[in-house]
mmCIF file of C-alpha atoms in Angstrom:
data_model
loop_
_atom_site.group_PDB
_atom_site.id
_atom_site.type_symbol
_atom_site.label_atom_id
_atom_site.label_comp_id
_atom_site.label_asym_id
_atom_site.label_seq_id
_atom_site.Cartn_x
_atom_site.Cartn_y
_atom_site.Cartn_z
ATOM 1 C CA MET J 1 -0.031 -0.023 -0.051
ATOM 2 C CA VAL J 2 1.341 3.376 -0.976
ATOM 3 C CA SER J 3 1.695 5.762 1.968
ATOM 4 C CA PRO J 4 0.442 9.207 1.852
ATOM 5 C CA SER J 5 3.968 10.643 1.858
ATOM 6 C CA ASN J 6 5.029 8.681 -1.041
ATOM 7 C CA ARG J 7 1.935 9.433 -3.072
ATOM 8 C CA SER J 8 2.402 13.137 -2.401
ATOM 9 C CA ARG J 9 6.201 12.939 -3.383
ATOM 10 C CA ARG J 10 5.109 10.945 -6.489
ATOM 11 C CA LEU J 11 2.621 13.607 -7.457
ATOM 12 C CA GLY J 12 5.191 16.427 -6.965
ATOM 13 C CA LEU J 13 7.781 14.605 -9.264
ATOM 14 C CA VAL J 14 4.976 14.329 -11.789
ATOM 15 C CA LEU J 15 3.964 17.983 -11.560
ATOM 16 C CA GLU J 16 7.707 18.922 -11.849
ATOM 17 C CA THR J 17 8.270 16.703 -14.903
ATOM 18 C CA TRP J 18 5.130 18.156 -16.830
ATOM 19 C CA ASN J 19 6.106 21.704 -15.639
ATOM 20 C CA ARG J 20 9.579 21.372 -17.204
ATOM 21 C CA LYS J 21 8.243 20.112 -20.371
ATOM 22 C CA LEU J 22 5.714 22.526 -20.656
ATOM 23 C CA HIS J 23 8.129 25.410 -20.006
ATOM 24 C CA TYR J 24 10.507 23.701 -22.714
ATOM 25 C CA TYR J 25 8.001 23.390 -25.546
ATOM 26 C CA LEU J 26 6.236 26.638 -24.773
ATOM 27 C CA GLY J 27 9.634 28.336 -25.154
ATOM 28 C CA LEU J 28 10.452 26.435 -28.442
ATOM 29 C CA TYR J 29 7.141 27.350 -29.871
ATOM 30 C CA PHE J 30 7.195 31.057 -28.885
ATOM 31 C CA LEU J 31 10.787 31.541 -29.852
ATOM 32 C CA LEU J 32 10.309 33.485 -32.899
ATOM 33 C CA PHE J 33 7.457 35.517 -31.625
ATOM 34 C CA LEU J 34 9.640 36.706 -28.721
ATOM 35 C CA TRP J 35 12.399 37.560 -31.058
ATOM 36 C CA LEU J 36 9.861 39.343 -33.320
ATOM 37 C CA PHE J 37 8.469 41.374 -30.547
ATOM 38 C CA SER J 38 11.754 42.213 -29.011
ATOM 39 C CA PHE J 39 13.330 43.338 -32.330
ATOM 40 C CA THR J 40 9.978 45.389 -33.009
ATOM 41 C CA GLY J 41 10.082 46.863 -29.547
ATOM 42 C CA LEU J 42 13.548 48.248 -30.337
ATOM 43 C CA LEU J 43 12.502 49.850 -33.578
ATOM 44 C CA LEU J 44 9.476 51.423 -31.672
ATOM 45 C CA ASN J 45 11.876 52.798 -29.005
ATOM 46 C CA HIS J 46 14.395 54.098 -31.504
ATOM 47 C CA PRO J 47 12.304 55.926 -34.319
ATOM 48 C CA ARG J 48 15.549 57.382 -35.626
ATOM 49 C CA TRP J 49 17.136 54.246 -36.727
ATOM 50 C CA ALA J 50 17.238 53.854 -40.358
ATOM 51 C CA LEU J 51 15.148 50.588 -40.010
ATOM 52 C CA SER J 52 12.568 52.108 -37.886
ATOM 53 C CA ARG J 53 11.575 54.867 -40.527
ATOM 54 C CA ILE J 54 8.087 54.297 -42.004
ATOM 55 C CA PRO J 55 7.823 55.534 -45.619
ATOM 56 C CA ASN J 56 4.612 57.687 -46.335
ATOM 57 C CA GLU J 57 5.588 58.321 -50.095
ATOM 58 C CA PRO J 58 2.496 57.155 -52.041
ATOM 59 C CA ASN J 59 2.811 55.350 -55.352
ATOM 60 C CA PRO J 60 1.110 57.203 -58.254
ATOM 61 C CA PRO J 61 -2.711 56.671 -58.231
ATOM 62 C CA TYR J 62 -4.397 54.545 -60.582
ATOM 63 C CA GLU J 63 -7.970 54.248 -61.570
ATOM 64 C CA ARG J 64 -10.307 51.263 -62.511
ATOM 65 C CA THR J 65 -13.943 51.089 -63.767
ATOM 66 C CA ILE J 66 -16.062 49.130 -61.489
ATOM 67 C CA ASP J 67 -19.570 47.885 -60.896
ATOM 68 C CA PRO J 68 -21.577 49.927 -58.428
ATOM 69 C CA PRO J 69 -20.929 48.609 -54.896
ATOM 70 C CA ILE J 70 -23.759 46.503 -53.405
ATOM 71 C CA GLY J 71 -24.434 45.631 -49.671
ATOM 72 C CA ASP J 72 -26.405 46.654 -46.859
ATOM 73 C CA SER J 73 -23.411 48.277 -44.948
ATOM 74 C CA ASP J 74 -20.435 50.323 -45.841
ATOM 75 C CA LEU J 75 -18.182 47.433 -44.952
ATOM 76 C CA VAL J 76 -19.887 44.983 -47.349
ATOM 77 C CA ARG J 77 -19.949 47.763 -50.039
ATOM 78 C CA ALA J 78 -16.315 48.213 -49.205
ATOM 79 C CA GLU J 79 -15.440 44.356 -49.512
ATOM 80 C CA ASP J 80 -17.251 44.291 -53.087
ATOM 81 C CA VAL J 81 -15.276 47.119 -54.180
ATOM 82 C CA MET J 82 -11.930 45.218 -52.840
ATOM 83 C CA ARG J 83 -12.980 42.050 -54.594
ATOM 84 C CA GLN J 84 -13.384 43.929 -57.908
ATOM 85 C CA LEU J 85 -9.986 45.499 -57.270
ATOM 86 C CA GLY J 86 -8.319 42.524 -55.910
ATOM 87 C CA LEU J 87 -7.338 44.132 -52.713
ATOM 88 C CA THR J 88 -7.318 42.782 -49.197
ATOM 89 C CA GLY J 89 -6.832 44.113 -45.706
ATOM 90 C CA GLU J 90 -8.296 45.879 -42.807
ATOM 91 C CA VAL J 91 -11.118 48.210 -43.939
ATOM 92 C CA GLU J 92 -11.923 51.791 -42.527
ATOM 93 C CA CYS J 93 -14.926 53.651 -43.712
ATOM 94 C CA PRO J 94 -14.885 57.412 -42.958
ATOM 95 C CA PRO J 95 -18.258 59.404 -43.074
ATOM 96 C CA GLN J 96 -19.296 59.249 -46.647
ATOM 97 C CA ARG J 97 -20.321 62.362 -48.826
ATOM 98 C CA PRO J 98 -23.184 62.366 -51.530
ATOM 99 C CA GLY J 99 -22.046 60.592 -54.654
ATOM 100 C CA ARG J 100 -19.039 59.220 -53.334
ATOM 101 C CA PHE J 101 -17.937 55.993 -51.497
ATOM 102 C CA ASP J 102 -14.460 56.282 -49.867
ATOM 103 C CA PHE J 103 -12.745 53.936 -47.573
ATOM 104 C CA ASN J 104 -9.170 52.974 -46.562
ATOM 105 C CA ILE J 105 -7.450 49.644 -46.399
ATOM 106 C CA ALA J 106 -4.551 48.656 -44.043
ATOM 107 C CA ILE J 107 -2.033 46.001 -43.726
ATOM 108 C CA PRO J 108 1.451 46.113 -42.023
ATOM 109 C CA ARG J 109 3.093 46.188 -45.536
ATOM 110 C CA ARG J 110 0.810 48.525 -47.310
ATOM 111 C CA ALA J 111 -1.646 51.416 -46.760
ATOM 112 C CA VAL J 112 -4.360 51.911 -49.641
ATOM 113 C CA GLN J 113 -6.894 54.736 -50.253
ATOM 114 C CA VAL J 114 -9.788 53.894 -52.238
ATOM 115 C CA ARG J 115 -11.908 56.873 -53.582
ATOM 116 C CA VAL J 116 -15.094 55.675 -55.663
ATOM 117 C CA ASP J 117 -17.059 57.923 -57.747
ATOM 118 C CA LEU J 118 -20.461 56.406 -57.894
ATOM 119 C CA ALA J 119 -21.853 58.469 -60.746
ATOM 120 C CA GLN J 120 -18.881 57.527 -63.234
ATOM 121 C CA ARG J 121 -18.329 54.115 -61.754
ATOM 122 C CA ARG J 122 -14.543 54.918 -61.179
ATOM 123 C CA ALA J 123 -12.314 53.799 -58.411
ATOM 124 C CA THR J 124 -9.129 55.922 -57.696
ATOM 125 C CA VAL J 125 -6.749 53.772 -55.765
ATOM 126 C CA GLN J 126 -3.492 55.107 -54.323
ATOM 127 C CA GLU J 127 -1.159 52.867 -52.373
ATOM 128 C CA ILE J 128 1.870 53.461 -49.960
ATOM 129 C CA GLU J 129 4.261 50.609 -49.964
ATOM 130 C CA ARG J 130 6.298 49.775 -46.961
ATOM 131 C CA SER J 131 9.572 48.041 -46.290
ATOM 132 C CA VAL J 132 9.841 44.577 -44.642
ATOM 133 C CA TRP J 133 11.239 46.346 -41.507
ATOM 134 C CA SER J 134 8.441 48.954 -41.534
ATOM 135 C CA ALA J 135 5.915 46.256 -41.834
ATOM 136 C CA LEU J 136 7.507 44.434 -38.895
ATOM 137 C CA ARG J 137 7.384 47.532 -36.680
ATOM 138 C CA ILE J 138 3.820 48.187 -37.661
ATOM 139 C CA SER J 139 2.947 44.441 -36.814
ATOM 140 C CA HIS J 140 3.909 45.328 -33.044
ATOM 141 C CA THR J 141 0.818 47.261 -32.757
ATOM 142 C CA PHE J 142 -1.483 46.027 -35.466
ATOM 143 C CA SER J 143 -4.730 44.464 -34.188
ATOM 144 C CA GLY J 144 -7.483 45.882 -36.707
ATOM 145 C CA SER J 145 -9.022 47.712 -33.421
ATOM 146 C CA ARG J 146 -9.390 51.499 -33.841
ATOM 147 C CA TYR J 147 -9.060 53.711 -30.763
ATOM 148 C CA ASN J 148 -11.256 56.550 -32.371
ATOM 149 C CA ASN J 149 -13.945 53.906 -33.254
ATOM 150 C CA PRO J 150 -14.727 51.543 -30.508
ATOM 151 C CA THR J 151 -17.587 50.065 -32.168
ATOM 152 C CA SER J 152 -15.472 48.697 -35.285
ATOM 153 C CA SER J 153 -14.711 45.217 -35.609
ATOM 154 C CA ARG J 154 -11.873 43.311 -37.341
ATOM 155 C CA ASP J 155 -12.802 42.255 -40.758
ATOM 156 C CA TRP J 156 -9.775 40.591 -42.178
ATOM 157 C CA LEU J 157 -9.041 36.927 -41.366
ATOM 158 C CA LEU J 158 -5.287 37.371 -41.180
ATOM 159 C CA THR J 159 -5.776 40.179 -38.477
ATOM 160 C CA SER J 160 -7.996 37.840 -36.484
ATOM 161 C CA LEU J 161 -5.314 35.027 -36.635
ATOM 162 C CA TRP J 162 -2.611 37.590 -35.781
ATOM 163 C CA VAL J 163 -4.639 38.827 -32.713
ATOM 164 C CA PHE J 164 -5.313 35.089 -31.677
ATOM 165 C CA ALA J 165 -1.430 34.188 -31.920
ATOM 166 C CA MET J 166 -0.799 37.267 -29.687
ATOM 167 C CA ASP J 167 -3.362 36.401 -27.045
ATOM 168 C CA ALA J 168 -1.678 33.004 -27.224
ATOM 169 C CA LEU J 169 1.668 34.442 -26.733
ATOM 170 C CA ALA J 170 0.638 36.303 -23.734
ATOM 171 C CA ILE J 171 -1.144 33.380 -22.174
ATOM 172 C CA GLY J 172 1.880 31.336 -23.024
ATOM 173 C CA LEU J 173 4.200 33.784 -21.176
ATOM 174 C CA LEU J 174 1.986 33.864 -18.100
ATOM 175 C CA VAL J 175 2.031 30.235 -18.004
ATOM 176 C CA MET J 176 6.163 30.089 -18.434
ATOM 177 C CA VAL J 177 6.381 32.703 -15.633
ATOM 178 C CA LEU J 178 4.262 30.870 -13.133
ATOM 179 C CA GLY J 179 6.188 27.661 -14.039
ATOM 180 C CA SER J 180 9.621 29.416 -13.698
ATOM 181 C CA TYR J 181 8.340 30.629 -10.099
ATOM 182 C CA TYR J 182 7.788 26.978 -9.285
ATOM 183 C CA MET J 183 11.019 25.682 -10.453
ATOM 184 C CA TRP J 184 12.713 28.425 -8.563
ATOM 185 C CA TYR J 185 10.753 27.605 -5.235
ATOM 186 C CA ARG J 186 11.889 23.957 -5.718
ATOM 187 C CA LEU J 187 15.520 25.047 -5.403
ATOM 188 C CA LYS J 188 15.610 25.767 -1.631
ATOM 189 C CA PRO J 189 19.425 26.491 -1.544
ATOM 190 C CA ARG J 190 18.954 29.502 -3.915
ATOM 191 C CA ARG J 191 15.763 30.703 -2.634
ATOM 192 C CA THR J 192 17.220 33.766 -0.696
ATOM 193 C CA PHE J 193 18.814 35.065 -3.954
ATOM 194 C CA GLY J 194 15.569 34.398 -5.852
ATOM 195 C CA TRP J 195 13.636 36.613 -3.288
ATOM 196 C CA ILE J 196 15.842 39.357 -3.932
ATOM 197 C CA VAL J 197 15.574 39.198 -7.624
ATOM 198 C CA LEU J 198 11.985 38.752 -7.323
ATOM 199 C CA PHE J 199 11.317 41.935 -5.211
ATOM 200 C CA ALA J 200 13.749 43.826 -7.281
ATOM 201 C CA GLY J 201 11.694 43.036 -10.429
ATOM 202 C CA PHE J 202 8.491 43.987 -8.681
ATOM 203 C CA ILE J 203 9.741 47.314 -7.314
ATOM 204 C CA THR J 204 11.097 48.313 -10.734
ATOM 205 C CA CYS J 205 7.985 47.448 -12.592
ATOM 206 C CA GLY J 206 5.982 49.302 -9.898
ATOM 207 C CA LEU J 207 7.883 52.435 -10.070
ATOM 208 C CA PHE J 208 7.290 52.532 -13.885
ATOM 209 C CA VAL J 209 3.693 51.959 -13.470
ATOM 210 C CA PHE J 210 3.495 54.690 -10.673
ATOM 211 C CA VAL J 211 5.171 57.218 -12.578
ATOM 212 C CA LEU J 212 3.702 56.478 -16.024
ATOM 213 C CA GLY J 213 0.038 55.676 -14.723
ATOM 214 C CA TRP J 214 -0.461 58.027 -12.003
ATOM 215 C CA ARG J 215 1.854 60.942 -12.369
#
């Protein structure tokens, strides 16, 4: 018969084994995501670096004849126009003027302005192409959400997938941090130094939160 102490010890070994495996495999899976966010964070913090610059020089505009956009909302009509023009991305529809239908399209690598003359059935398209480095920098904050329009929703599949991946990264990091606390706590000879490092991190982060959030 297994004694309670042996059962508890065995449960602790199983928990420790699975915690280590989870820590390893989550770290391997999120490795490139972490590198990407670290690199783009550097670009955001240093906008004067050559790689950080985001070009805003538009390409020459072009025109296309289109069928009148159909749909019961601006988003549906914009998607109809995009289908005719072969464009994809997150759609933003500003207030419309009579006889016009204008909207913008955004992806990390490109910004597009579409201006439709409904009477002439002509769409004028102007694109701003960005470099790979600029696209990576923009991807750090690209979520499809618009701070000035809280009722808007994501309408591009890749944006939803990207946001899901970033949510998974955040949750995975929380799991890894909690697992790291457990592994550190199991190292009894090094707990004192661990407490010092832990409190130093709390104090440093708390100072930034206080200064940036309440000052």
